XYZ file of C-alpha atoms in Angstrom:
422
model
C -44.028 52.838 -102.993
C -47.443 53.138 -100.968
C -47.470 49.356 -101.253
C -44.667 48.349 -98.801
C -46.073 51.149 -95.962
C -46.245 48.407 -93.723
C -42.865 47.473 -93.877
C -41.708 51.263 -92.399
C -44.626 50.424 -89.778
C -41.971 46.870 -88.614
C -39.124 49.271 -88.788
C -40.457 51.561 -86.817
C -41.825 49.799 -84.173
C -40.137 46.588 -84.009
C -41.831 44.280 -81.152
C -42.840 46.755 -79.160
C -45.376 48.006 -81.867
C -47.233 44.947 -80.371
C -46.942 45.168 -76.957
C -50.511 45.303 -75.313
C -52.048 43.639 -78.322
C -50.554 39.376 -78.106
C -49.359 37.614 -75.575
C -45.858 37.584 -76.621
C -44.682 34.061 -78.472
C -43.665 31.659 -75.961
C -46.210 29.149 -77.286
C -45.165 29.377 -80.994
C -41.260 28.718 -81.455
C -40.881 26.617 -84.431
C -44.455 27.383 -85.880
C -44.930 27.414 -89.494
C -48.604 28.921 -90.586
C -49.780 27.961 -93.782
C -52.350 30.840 -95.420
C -54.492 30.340 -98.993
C -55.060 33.807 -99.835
C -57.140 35.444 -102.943
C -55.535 37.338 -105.803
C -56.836 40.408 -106.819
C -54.692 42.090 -109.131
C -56.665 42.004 -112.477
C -55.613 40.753 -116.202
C -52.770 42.558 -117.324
C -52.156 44.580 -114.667
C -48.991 43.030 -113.054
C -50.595 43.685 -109.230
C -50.793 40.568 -107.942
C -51.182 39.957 -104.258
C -48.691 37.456 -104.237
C -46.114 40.220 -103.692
C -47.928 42.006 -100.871
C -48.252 38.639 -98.872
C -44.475 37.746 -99.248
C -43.570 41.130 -98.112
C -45.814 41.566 -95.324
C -45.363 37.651 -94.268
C -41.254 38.538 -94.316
C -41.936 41.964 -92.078
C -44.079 39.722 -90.012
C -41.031 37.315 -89.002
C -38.797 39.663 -88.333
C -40.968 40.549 -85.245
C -41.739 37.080 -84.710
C -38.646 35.263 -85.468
C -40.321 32.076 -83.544
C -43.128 32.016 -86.362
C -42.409 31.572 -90.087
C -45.845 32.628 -92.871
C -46.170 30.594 -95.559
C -48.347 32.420 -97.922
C -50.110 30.271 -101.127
C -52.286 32.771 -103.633
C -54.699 31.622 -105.870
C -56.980 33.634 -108.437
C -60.501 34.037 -107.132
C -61.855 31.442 -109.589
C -59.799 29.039 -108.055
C -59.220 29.814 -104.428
C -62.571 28.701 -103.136
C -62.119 24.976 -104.696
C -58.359 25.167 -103.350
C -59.277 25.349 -99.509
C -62.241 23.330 -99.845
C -60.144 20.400 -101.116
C -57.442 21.082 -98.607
C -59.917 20.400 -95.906
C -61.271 17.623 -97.260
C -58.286 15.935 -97.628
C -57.550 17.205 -93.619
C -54.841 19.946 -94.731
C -57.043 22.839 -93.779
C -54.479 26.018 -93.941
C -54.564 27.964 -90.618
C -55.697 30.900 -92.496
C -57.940 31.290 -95.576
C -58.723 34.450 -97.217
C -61.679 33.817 -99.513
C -65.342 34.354 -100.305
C -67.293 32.522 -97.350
C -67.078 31.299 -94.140
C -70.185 30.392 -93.062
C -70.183 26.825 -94.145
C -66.859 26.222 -91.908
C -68.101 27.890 -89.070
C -71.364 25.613 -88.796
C -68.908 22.719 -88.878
C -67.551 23.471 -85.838
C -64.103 24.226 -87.639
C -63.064 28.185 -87.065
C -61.936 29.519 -84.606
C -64.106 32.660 -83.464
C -62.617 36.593 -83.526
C -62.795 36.392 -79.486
C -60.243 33.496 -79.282
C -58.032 35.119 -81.420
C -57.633 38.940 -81.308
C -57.587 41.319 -78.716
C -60.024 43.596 -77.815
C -58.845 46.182 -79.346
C -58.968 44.488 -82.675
C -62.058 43.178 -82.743
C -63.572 46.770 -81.368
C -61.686 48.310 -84.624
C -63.467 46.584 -87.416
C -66.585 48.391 -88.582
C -69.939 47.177 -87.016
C -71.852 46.193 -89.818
C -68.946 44.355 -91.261
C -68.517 42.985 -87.727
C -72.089 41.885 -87.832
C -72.238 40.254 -91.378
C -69.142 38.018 -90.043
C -71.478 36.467 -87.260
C -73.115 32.595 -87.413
C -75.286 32.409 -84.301
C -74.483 36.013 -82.985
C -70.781 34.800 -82.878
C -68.264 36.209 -85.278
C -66.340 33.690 -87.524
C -65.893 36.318 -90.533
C -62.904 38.292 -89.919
C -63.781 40.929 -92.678
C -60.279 41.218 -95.222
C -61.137 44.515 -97.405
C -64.931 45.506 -98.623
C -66.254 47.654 -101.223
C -69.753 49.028 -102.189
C -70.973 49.896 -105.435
C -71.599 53.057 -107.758
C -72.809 53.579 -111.298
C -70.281 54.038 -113.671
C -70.598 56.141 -116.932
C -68.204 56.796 -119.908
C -67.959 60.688 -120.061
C -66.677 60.588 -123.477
C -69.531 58.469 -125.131
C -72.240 60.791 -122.773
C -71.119 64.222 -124.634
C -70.979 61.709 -128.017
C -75.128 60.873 -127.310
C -75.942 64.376 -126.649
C -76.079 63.683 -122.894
C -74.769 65.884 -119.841
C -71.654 64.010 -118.828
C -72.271 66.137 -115.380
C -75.724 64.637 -114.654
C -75.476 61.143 -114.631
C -79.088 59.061 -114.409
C -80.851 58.896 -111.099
C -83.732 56.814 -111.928
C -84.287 53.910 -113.971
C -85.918 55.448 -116.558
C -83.240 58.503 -116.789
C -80.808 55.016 -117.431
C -83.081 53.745 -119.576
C -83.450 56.904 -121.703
C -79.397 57.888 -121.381
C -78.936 53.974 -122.788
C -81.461 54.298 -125.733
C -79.730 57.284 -126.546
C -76.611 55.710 -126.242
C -77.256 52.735 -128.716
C -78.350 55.679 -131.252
C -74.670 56.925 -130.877
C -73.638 53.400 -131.692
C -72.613 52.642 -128.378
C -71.543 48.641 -128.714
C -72.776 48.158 -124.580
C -75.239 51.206 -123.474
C -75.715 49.326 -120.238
C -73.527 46.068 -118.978
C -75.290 44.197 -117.000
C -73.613 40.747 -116.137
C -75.778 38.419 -115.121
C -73.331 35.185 -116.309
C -72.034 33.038 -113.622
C -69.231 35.484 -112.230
C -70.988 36.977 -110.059
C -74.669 37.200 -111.072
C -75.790 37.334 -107.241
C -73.846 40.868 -107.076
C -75.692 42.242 -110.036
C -78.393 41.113 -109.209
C -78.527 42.449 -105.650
C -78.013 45.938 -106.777
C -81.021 45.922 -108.987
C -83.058 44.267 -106.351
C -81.956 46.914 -103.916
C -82.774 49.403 -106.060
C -86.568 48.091 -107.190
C -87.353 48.268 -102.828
C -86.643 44.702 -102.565
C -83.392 42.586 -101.422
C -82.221 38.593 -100.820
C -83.638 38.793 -97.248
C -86.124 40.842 -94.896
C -85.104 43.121 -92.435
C -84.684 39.437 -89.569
C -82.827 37.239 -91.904
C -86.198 35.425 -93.785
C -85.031 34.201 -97.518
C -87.538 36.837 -99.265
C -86.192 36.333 -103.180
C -89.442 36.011 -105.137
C -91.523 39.127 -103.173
C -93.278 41.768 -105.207
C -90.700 43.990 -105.421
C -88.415 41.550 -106.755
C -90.390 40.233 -109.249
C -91.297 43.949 -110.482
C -87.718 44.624 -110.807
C -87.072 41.843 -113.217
C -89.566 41.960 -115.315
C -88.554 46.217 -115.613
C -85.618 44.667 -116.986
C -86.395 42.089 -119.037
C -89.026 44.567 -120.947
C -87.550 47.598 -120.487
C -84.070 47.318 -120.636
C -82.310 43.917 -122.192
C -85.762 43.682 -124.502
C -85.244 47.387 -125.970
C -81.998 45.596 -126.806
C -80.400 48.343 -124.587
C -77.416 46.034 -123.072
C -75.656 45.149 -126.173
C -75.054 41.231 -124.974
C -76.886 38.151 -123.718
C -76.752 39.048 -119.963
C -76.931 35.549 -119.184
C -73.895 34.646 -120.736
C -71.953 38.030 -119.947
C -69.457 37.982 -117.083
C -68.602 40.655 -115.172
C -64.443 40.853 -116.221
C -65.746 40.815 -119.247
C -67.733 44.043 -118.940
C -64.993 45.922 -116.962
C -62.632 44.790 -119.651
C -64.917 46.632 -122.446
C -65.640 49.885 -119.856
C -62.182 50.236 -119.962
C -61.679 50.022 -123.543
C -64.287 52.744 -124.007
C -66.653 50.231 -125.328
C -69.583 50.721 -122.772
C -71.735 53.550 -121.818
C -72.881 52.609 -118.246
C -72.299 49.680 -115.417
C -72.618 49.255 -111.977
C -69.090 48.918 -110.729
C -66.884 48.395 -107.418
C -63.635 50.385 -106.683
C -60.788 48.600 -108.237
C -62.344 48.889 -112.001
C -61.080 52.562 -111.334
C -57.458 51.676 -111.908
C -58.762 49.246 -115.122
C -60.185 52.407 -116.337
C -57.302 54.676 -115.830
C -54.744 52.634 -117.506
C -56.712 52.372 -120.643
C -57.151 56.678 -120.167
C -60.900 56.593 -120.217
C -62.591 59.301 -119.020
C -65.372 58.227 -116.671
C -67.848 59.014 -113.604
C -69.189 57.548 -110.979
C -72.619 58.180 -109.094
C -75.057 56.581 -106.653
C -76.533 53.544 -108.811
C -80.035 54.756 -110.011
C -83.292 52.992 -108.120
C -86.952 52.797 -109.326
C -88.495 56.369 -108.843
C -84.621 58.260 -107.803
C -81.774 57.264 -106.362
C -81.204 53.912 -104.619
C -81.679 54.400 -100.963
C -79.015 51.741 -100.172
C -76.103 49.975 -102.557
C -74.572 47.051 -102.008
C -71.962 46.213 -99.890
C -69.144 43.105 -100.721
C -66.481 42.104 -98.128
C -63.719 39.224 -98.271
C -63.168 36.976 -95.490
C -60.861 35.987 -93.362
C -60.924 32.767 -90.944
C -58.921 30.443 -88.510
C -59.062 27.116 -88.839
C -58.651 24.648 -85.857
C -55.510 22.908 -85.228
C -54.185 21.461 -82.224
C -51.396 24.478 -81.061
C -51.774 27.033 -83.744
C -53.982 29.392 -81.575
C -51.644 31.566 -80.491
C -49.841 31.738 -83.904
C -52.427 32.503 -86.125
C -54.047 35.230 -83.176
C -50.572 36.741 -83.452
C -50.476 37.145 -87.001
C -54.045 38.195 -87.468
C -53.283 40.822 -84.924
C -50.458 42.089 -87.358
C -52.676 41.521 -90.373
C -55.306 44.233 -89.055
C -52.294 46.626 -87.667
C -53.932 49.919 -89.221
C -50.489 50.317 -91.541
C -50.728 46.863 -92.848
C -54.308 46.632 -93.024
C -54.384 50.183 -95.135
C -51.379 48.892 -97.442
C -53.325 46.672 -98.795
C -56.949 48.502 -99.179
C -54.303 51.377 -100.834
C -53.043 48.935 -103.041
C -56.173 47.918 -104.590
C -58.221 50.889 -104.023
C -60.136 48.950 -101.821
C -62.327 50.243 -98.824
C -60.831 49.593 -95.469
C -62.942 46.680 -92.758
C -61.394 48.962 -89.642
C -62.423 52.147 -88.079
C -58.741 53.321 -88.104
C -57.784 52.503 -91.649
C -60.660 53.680 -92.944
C -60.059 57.013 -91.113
C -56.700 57.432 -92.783
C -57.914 56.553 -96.326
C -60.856 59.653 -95.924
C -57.261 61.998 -95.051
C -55.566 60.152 -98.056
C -55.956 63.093 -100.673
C -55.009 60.006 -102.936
C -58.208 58.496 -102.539
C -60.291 61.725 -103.111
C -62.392 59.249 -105.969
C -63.136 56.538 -103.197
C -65.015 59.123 -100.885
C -68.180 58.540 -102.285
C -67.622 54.656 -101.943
C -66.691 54.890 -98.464
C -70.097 57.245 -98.089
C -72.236 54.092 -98.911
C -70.319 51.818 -96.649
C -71.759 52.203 -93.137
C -75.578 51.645 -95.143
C -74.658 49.225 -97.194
C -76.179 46.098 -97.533
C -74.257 42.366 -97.938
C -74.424 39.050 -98.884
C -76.280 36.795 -96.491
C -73.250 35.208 -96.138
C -73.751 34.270 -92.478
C -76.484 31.835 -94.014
C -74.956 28.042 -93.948
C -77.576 27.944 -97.137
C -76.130 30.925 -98.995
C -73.505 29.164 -100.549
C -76.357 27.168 -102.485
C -78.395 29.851 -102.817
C -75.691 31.913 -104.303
C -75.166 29.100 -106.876
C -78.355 28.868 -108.147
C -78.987 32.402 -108.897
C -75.342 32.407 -110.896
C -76.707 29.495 -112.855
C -79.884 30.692 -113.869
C -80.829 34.222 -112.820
C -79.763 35.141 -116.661
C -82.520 33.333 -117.924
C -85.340 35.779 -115.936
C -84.137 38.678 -118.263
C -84.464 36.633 -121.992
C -87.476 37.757 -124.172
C -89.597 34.327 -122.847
C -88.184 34.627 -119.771
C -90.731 34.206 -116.612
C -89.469 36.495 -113.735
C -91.735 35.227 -111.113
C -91.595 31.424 -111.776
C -87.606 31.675 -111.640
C -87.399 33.707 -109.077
C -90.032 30.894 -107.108
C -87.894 28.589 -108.060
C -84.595 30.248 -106.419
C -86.903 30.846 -103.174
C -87.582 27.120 -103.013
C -83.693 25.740 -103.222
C -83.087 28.799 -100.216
C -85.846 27.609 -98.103
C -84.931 23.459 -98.783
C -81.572 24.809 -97.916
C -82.580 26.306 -94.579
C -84.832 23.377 -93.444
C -82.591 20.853 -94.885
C -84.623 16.845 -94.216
């Protein structure tokens, strides 16, 4: 199976695979690493990462025989809370593989890329993933996988609504028209948009994106109730969710729960990230993907998402975790993972080998978007708050009394308290 490529890649290459990379293990005999990890294998879909880790952790100690992996997964709903309660009890893990890192780093408790990997390494990752990882112009992110995002559309219910299921919308008002027409084919969902607490900031995002506007200006300044922003919310609120063109209450629609219906056939258009590809195709539905639609033509930038890695501090687990990390981002393991999930690659190399991969011939357009994509200001200590508050009450900007530029004020104020905290 593609999955267990990097277990050729220790048989292979056995210790010397590394030479050049670590400085061998003379400082780790006896060292037991503990790593929290995220889970994304969806509902249903028997793919857990648990699987992945064990193997990989198992090929890992073979080469290392000095070092043994201890590898804990927990869903994504849960995996944030998990590590933040280990480290306030003082059981950080050594690694974590979760949503933010930022918060850690300011505490003085990561370790940076520089201490850990070699040159090499760090040179492989992809520069604007490299960047996003950085607190003070120091990188603390170790980016895990990363995806962008596209427009999907149900070819079957297009051709049902009279629409071209070769010309998906490029504008908002082509999606605006395609969903009216749509809801006239009785459509349950002509457009999902998920603005409940799953991840409301990502939805969000690729709408402000697309309306000109963004989270932050082009040095880092909090700019979340601008013009552009504010324009782009009330377009939805009157133009899309009050034509009653979205089928739910957005504020209390999750994303999961929108990929769940795509997949059933049950919604005409989303905005969508790679591994809802495989949802799709096990439920058979025939669908398309395209460059998500902005104000007056297509978005001149999508979103970009990565996962984090990070090191925590602990008195003679350096060269351990360094080691491992090392083997983490080997371009075999690295890819066996990003294959798994049809993920896009952090690393120059891997993400090579995935544009060769005629396997992945449906991610090319996602790996396209990736070098202009725009993230998360996750390297903001004040995101995590910021982030919070828009998945709490973004929804509410989009109901029929809803005031777009008062809630949007109000997010701006909690992000700039949270940058000049008393």
């Amino acid at each position: 199976m593609r999955r267990r490529r990097f277990l050729r890649l220790a048989a292979a290459t056995g210790a010397a695979g590394t030479v050049g990379l670590t400085t061998g293990c003379g400082g780790t005999e006896g060292t037991t690493l503990r790593v929290v990890a995220a889970d994304y294998g969806d509902p249903g879909g028997g793919n857990g990462s648990q699987a992945y880790w064990d193997d990989l952790a198992r090929a890992f100690e073979k080469e290392h025989p000095g070092i043994t992996v201890e590898v804990a997964v927990h869903p994504w709903t849960e995996v944030d809370r998990k590590v933040a309660a280990l480290v306030k009890d003082g059981r950080a893990p050594d690694i974590a593989q979760i949503g933010s890192y930022a918060g850690y780093a300011d505490e003085g408790r990561l370790y940076s890329a520089r201490e850990l990997l070699p040159i090499p390494v760090q040179a492989d990752f992809l520069p604007g993933l490299a960047e996003a990882g950085e607190v003070r112009r120091t990188q603390y992110g170790l980016p895990f996988v990363s995806s962008t995002r596209l427009l999907f559309y149900n070819r079957t219910l297009f051709t049902r609504a009279g629409l071209d299921p070769d010309a998906p919308p490029e504008s908002w008002e082509e999606l605006r028209e395609a969903a009216a027409a749509l809801r006239e084919a009785d459509v349950r969902i002509p457009y999902g948009l998920p603005l409940g607490p799953e991840e409301a900031p990502a939805e969000t995002m690729m709408w402000l994106l697309g309306g000109g506007g963004g989270y932050t200006d082009n040095v880092g300044n909090y700019t979340i109730d601008s013009t552009e922003n504010i324009r782009t919310f009330t377009w939805l609120r009157d133009r899309l969710v009050g034509a009653d063109l979205t089928g739910t209450d957005p504020a209390r629609t999750n994303r999961q729960a929108v990929f769940d219906a795509f997949a059933r056939g049950e919604v005409g258009m989303l905005n969508g990230h790679p591994t809802l590809m495989q949802q799709a195709d096990r439920h058979e539905t025939d669908y398309g993907t395209a460059v998500l639609p902005g104000r007056g033509g297509p978005a001149r930038t999508t979103m970009g998402v990565a996962d984090w890695a990070m090191a925590f501090r602990r008195d003679g687990n350096e060269e351990a975790v360094g080691t491992f990390l090392t083997f983490v981002f080997q371009e075999e393991n690295h890819y066996a993972f990003a294959d798994r999930y049809d993920l896009l690659p952090v690393t120059t190399s891997a993400s090579a080998r995935m544009k060769r991969d005629p396997d992945h011939e449906k991610l090319a357009t996602f790996l396209e978007e990736l070098p202009t994509a725009h993230f998360y200001p996750v390297g903001k200590v004040s995101w995590g708050e910021v982030s919070r508050k828009i998945k709490d009450t973004i929804g509410e900007a989009v109901r029929p009394d809803g005031d777009p530029a008062a809630l949007l004020g109000e997010i701006q104020r909690v992000a700039y308290a949270a940058e000049s905290p008393a």
